[in-house]
Tab-separated table of C-alpha atoms in Angstrom:
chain	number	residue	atom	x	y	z
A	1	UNK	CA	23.136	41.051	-106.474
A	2	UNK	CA	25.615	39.235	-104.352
A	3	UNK	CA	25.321	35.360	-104.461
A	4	UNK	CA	25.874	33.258	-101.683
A	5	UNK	CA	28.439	30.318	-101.423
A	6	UNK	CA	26.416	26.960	-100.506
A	7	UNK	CA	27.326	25.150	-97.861
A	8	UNK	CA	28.862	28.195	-95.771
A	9	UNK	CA	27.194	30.320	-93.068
A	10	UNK	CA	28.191	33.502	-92.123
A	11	UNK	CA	29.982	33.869	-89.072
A	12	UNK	CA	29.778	36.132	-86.413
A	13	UNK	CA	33.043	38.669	-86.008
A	14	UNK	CA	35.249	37.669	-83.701
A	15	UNK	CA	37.584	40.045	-82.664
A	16	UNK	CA	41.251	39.618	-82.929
A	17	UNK	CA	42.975	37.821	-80.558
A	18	UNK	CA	40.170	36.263	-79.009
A	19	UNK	CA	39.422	32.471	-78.931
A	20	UNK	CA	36.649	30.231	-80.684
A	21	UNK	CA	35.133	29.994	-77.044
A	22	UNK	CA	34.190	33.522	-77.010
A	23	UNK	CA	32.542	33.431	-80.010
A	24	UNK	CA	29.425	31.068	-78.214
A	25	UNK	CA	26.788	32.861	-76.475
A	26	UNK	CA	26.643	32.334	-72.681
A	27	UNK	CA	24.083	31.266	-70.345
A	28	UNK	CA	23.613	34.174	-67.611
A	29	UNK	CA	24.964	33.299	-63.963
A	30	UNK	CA	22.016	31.827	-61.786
A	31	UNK	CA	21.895	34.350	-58.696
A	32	UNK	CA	23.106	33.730	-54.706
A	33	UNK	CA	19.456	32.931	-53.900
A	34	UNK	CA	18.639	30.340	-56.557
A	35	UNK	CA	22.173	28.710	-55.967
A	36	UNK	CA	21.363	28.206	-52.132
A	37	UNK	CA	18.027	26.872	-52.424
A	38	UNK	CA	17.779	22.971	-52.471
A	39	UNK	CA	16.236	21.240	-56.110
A	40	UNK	CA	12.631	20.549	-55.532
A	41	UNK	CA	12.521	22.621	-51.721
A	42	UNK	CA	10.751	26.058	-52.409
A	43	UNK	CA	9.495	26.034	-48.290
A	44	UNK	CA	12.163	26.515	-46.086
A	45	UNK	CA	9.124	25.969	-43.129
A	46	UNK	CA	8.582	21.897	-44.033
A	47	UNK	CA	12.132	20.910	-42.637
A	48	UNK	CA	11.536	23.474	-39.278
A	49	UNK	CA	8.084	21.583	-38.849
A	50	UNK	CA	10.034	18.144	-38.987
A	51	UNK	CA	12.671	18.761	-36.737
A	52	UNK	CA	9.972	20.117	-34.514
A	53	UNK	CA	8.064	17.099	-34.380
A	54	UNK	CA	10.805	14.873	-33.758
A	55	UNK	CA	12.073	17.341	-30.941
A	56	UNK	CA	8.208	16.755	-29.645
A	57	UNK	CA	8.556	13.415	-29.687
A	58	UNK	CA	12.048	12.960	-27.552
A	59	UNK	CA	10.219	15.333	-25.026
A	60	UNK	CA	7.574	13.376	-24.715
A	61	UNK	CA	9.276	9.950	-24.683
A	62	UNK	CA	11.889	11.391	-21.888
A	63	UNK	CA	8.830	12.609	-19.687
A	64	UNK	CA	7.017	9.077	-19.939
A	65	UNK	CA	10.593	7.413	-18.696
A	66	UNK	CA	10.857	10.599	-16.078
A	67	UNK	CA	7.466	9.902	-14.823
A	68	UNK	CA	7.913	5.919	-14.354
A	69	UNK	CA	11.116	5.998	-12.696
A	70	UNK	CA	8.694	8.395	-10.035
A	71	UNK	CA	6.187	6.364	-9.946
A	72	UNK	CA	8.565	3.203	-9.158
A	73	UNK	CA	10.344	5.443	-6.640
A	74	UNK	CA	7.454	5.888	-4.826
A	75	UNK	CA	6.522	1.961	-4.898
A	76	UNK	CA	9.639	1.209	-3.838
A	77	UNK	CA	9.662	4.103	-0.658
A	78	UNK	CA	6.341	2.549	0.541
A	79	UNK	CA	7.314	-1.158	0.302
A	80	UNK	CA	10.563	0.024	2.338
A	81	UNK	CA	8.645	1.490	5.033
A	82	UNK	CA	5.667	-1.466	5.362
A	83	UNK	CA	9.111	-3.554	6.030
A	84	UNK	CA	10.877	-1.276	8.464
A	85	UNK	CA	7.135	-0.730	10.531
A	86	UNK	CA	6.953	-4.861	9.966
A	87	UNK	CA	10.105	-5.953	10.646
A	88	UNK	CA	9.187	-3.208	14.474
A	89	UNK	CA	6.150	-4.897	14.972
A	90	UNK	CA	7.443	-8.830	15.218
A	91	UNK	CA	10.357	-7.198	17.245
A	92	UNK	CA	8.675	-5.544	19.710
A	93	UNK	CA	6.349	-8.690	19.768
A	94	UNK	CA	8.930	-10.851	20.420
A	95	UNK	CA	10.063	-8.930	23.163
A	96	UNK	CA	6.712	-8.686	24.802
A	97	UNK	CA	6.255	-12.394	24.099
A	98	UNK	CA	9.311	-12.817	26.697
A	99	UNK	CA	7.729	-10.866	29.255
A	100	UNK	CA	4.095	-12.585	29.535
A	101	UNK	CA	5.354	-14.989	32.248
A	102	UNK	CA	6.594	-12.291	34.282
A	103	UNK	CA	3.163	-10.314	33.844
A	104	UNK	CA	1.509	-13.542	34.760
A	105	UNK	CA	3.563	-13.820	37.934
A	106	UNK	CA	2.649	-10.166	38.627
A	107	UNK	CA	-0.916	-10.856	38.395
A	108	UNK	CA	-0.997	-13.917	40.455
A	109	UNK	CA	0.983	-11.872	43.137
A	110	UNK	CA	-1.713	-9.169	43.119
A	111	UNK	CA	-4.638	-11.667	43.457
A	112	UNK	CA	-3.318	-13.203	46.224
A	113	UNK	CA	-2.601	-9.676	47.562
A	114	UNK	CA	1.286	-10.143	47.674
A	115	UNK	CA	2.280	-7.069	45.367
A	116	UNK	CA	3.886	-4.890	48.256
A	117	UNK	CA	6.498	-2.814	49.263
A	118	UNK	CA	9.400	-2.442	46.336
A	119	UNK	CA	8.084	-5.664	44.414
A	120	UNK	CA	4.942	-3.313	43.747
A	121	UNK	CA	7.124	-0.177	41.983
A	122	UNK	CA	8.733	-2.529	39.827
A	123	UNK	CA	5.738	-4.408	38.968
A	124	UNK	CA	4.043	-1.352	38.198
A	125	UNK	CA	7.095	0.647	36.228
A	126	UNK	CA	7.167	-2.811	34.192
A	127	UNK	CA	3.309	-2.536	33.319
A	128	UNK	CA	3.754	0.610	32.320
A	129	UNK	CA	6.319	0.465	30.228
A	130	UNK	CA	4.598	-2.401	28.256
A	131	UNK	CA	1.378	-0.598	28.139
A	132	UNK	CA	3.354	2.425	26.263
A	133	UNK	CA	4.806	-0.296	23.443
A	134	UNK	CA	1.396	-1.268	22.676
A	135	UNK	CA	0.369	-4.366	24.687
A	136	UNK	CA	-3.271	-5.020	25.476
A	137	UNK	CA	-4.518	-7.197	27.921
A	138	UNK	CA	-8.284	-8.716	26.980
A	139	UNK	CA	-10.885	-11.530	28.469
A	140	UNK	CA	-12.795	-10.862	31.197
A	141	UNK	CA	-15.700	-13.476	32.908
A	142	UNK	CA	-19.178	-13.378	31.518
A	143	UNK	CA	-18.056	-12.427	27.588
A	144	UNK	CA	-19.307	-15.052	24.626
A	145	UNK	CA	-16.620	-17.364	23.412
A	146	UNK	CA	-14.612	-16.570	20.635
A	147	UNK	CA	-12.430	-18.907	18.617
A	148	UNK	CA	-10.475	-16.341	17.487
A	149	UNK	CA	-9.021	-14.899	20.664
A	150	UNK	CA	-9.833	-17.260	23.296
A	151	UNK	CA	-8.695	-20.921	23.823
A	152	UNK	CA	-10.860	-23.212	26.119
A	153	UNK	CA	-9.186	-25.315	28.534
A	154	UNK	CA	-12.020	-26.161	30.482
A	155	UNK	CA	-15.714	-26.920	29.591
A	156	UNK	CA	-18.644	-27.364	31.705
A	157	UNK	CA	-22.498	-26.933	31.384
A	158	UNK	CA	-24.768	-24.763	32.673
A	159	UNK	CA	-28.459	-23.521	32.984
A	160	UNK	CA	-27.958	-19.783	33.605
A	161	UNK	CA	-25.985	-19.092	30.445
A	162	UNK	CA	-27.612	-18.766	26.980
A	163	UNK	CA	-24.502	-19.462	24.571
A	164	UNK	CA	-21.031	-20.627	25.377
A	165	UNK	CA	-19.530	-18.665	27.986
A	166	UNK	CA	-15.942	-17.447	29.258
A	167	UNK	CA	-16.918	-18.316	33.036
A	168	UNK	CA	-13.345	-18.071	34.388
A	169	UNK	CA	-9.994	-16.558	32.821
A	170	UNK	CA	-7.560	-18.194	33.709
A	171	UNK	CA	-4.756	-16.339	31.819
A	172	UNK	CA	-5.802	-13.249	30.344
A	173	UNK	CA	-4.776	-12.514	26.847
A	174	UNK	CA	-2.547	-10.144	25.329
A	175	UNK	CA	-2.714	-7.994	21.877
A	176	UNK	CA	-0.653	-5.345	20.071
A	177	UNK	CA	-2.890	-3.514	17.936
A	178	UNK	CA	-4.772	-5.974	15.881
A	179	UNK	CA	-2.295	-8.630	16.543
A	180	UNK	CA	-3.046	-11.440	19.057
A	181	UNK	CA	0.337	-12.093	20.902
A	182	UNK	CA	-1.212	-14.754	23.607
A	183	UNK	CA	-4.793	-15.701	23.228
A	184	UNK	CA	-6.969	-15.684	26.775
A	185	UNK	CA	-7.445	-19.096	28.167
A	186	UNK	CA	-10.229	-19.678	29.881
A	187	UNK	CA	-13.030	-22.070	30.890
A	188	UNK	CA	-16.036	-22.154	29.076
A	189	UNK	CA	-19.627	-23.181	29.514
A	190	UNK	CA	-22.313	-24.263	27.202
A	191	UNK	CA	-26.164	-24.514	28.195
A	192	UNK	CA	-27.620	-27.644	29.710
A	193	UNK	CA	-28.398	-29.993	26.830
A	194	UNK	CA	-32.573	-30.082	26.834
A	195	UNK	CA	-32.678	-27.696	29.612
A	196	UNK	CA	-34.747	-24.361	28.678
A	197	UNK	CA	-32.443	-21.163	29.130
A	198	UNK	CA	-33.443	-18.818	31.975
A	199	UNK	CA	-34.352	-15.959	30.231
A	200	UNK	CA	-36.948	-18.071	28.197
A	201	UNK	CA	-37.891	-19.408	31.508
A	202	UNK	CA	-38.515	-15.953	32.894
A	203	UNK	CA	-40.434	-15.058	29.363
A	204	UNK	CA	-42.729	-18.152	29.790
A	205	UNK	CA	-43.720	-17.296	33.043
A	206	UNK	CA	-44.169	-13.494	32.728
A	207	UNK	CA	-46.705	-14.848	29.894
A	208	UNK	CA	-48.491	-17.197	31.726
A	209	UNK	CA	-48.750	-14.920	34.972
A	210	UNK	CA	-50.180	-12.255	32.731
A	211	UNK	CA	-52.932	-15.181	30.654
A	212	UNK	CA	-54.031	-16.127	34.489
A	213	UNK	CA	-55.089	-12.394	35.270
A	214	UNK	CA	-57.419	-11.895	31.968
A	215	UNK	CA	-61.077	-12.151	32.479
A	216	UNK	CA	-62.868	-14.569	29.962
């Protein structure tokens, strides 16, 4: 029976020529797959879905911008036109505004029946030409008073009239559209203070001409 030396283990054989190194056992070689996958990241799909959502959100923050810079573009394309129709508008008022004394000349020639000959073509071409930028003439005898589009220059009283009453123009007024450019001045005429209007009158005694013909 062979005894064994304490305090010495057997050895492994090494062979000749080879170094202590060689001797230890070695851990096998991990393979290409487990080298390239990252510590801890078995799901290659959880960084796609990431970069995804951050691609989603660019997109949706460049169409928000894309969509306001529209929407201001449009804002800014209908201010710019309510000027340039504005800005026409008090420049072809002006311009009319400048030729009201002449149309008041031609109208006081044609009352008086003095519109002949070539003064009449001219009067006539420059009526016309007026007429197609828009200018309105307005007040005519008989119509209520309005504030708003006639001024009174003369006032009287009167029994035949119910409310205050353009009885004479004495300029007729002019509009473009829904703009006054000269209001109509006139003379005006309010009922007779105390005095019963005519058509009450005529009322009154329609009512007592038709209680005088019942039988009691």
């Amino acid at each position: 029976m062979t005894e064994e030396t304490p305090g010495f283990e057997e050895k492994p054989d090494v062979p000749s020529g080879a170094t202590p190194d060689d001797a230890e056992p070695k851990a096998a070689a991990p393979s290409e797959e487990e080298a390239a996958a990252p510590a801890g990241d078995t799901d290659p799909t959880v960084g796609l879905t990431a970069q995804l959502d951050q691609v989603r959100t660019a997109l949706g923050e460049r169409t928000a911008d894309l969509q306001r810079l529209q929407a201001e573009y449009q804002n800014y394309r209908r201010r710019v036109e309510r000027d340039r129709v504005t800005v026409k508008e008090i420049a072809v008022a002006n311009l009319l505004s400048e030729l009201l004394p002449v149309l008041d000349d031609v109208g006081r020639a044609r009352e008086h029946g003095e519109l002949l000959g070539g003064f009449k073509s001219v009067a006539e071409s420059l009526e016309t030409v007026v007429a197609k930028l828009g200018l309105q003439q307005f007040g005519k005898e008989g119509e209520p008073f309005d504030p708003t589009i006639h001024e009174a220059l003369m006032h009287s009283y009167a029994p035949d009239v119910t409310e205050t009453t353009c009885v004479a123009i004495l300029q007729p007024g002019y509009r473009i559209g829904e703009r006054t450019i000269r209001p109509a001045r006139v003379a005006v005429a309010e009922p007779q203070p105390g005095a019963t209007p005519a058509a009450a009158k005529e009322e009154k005694t329609d009512d007592e001409e038709s209680g005088g013909t019942e039988e009691v």
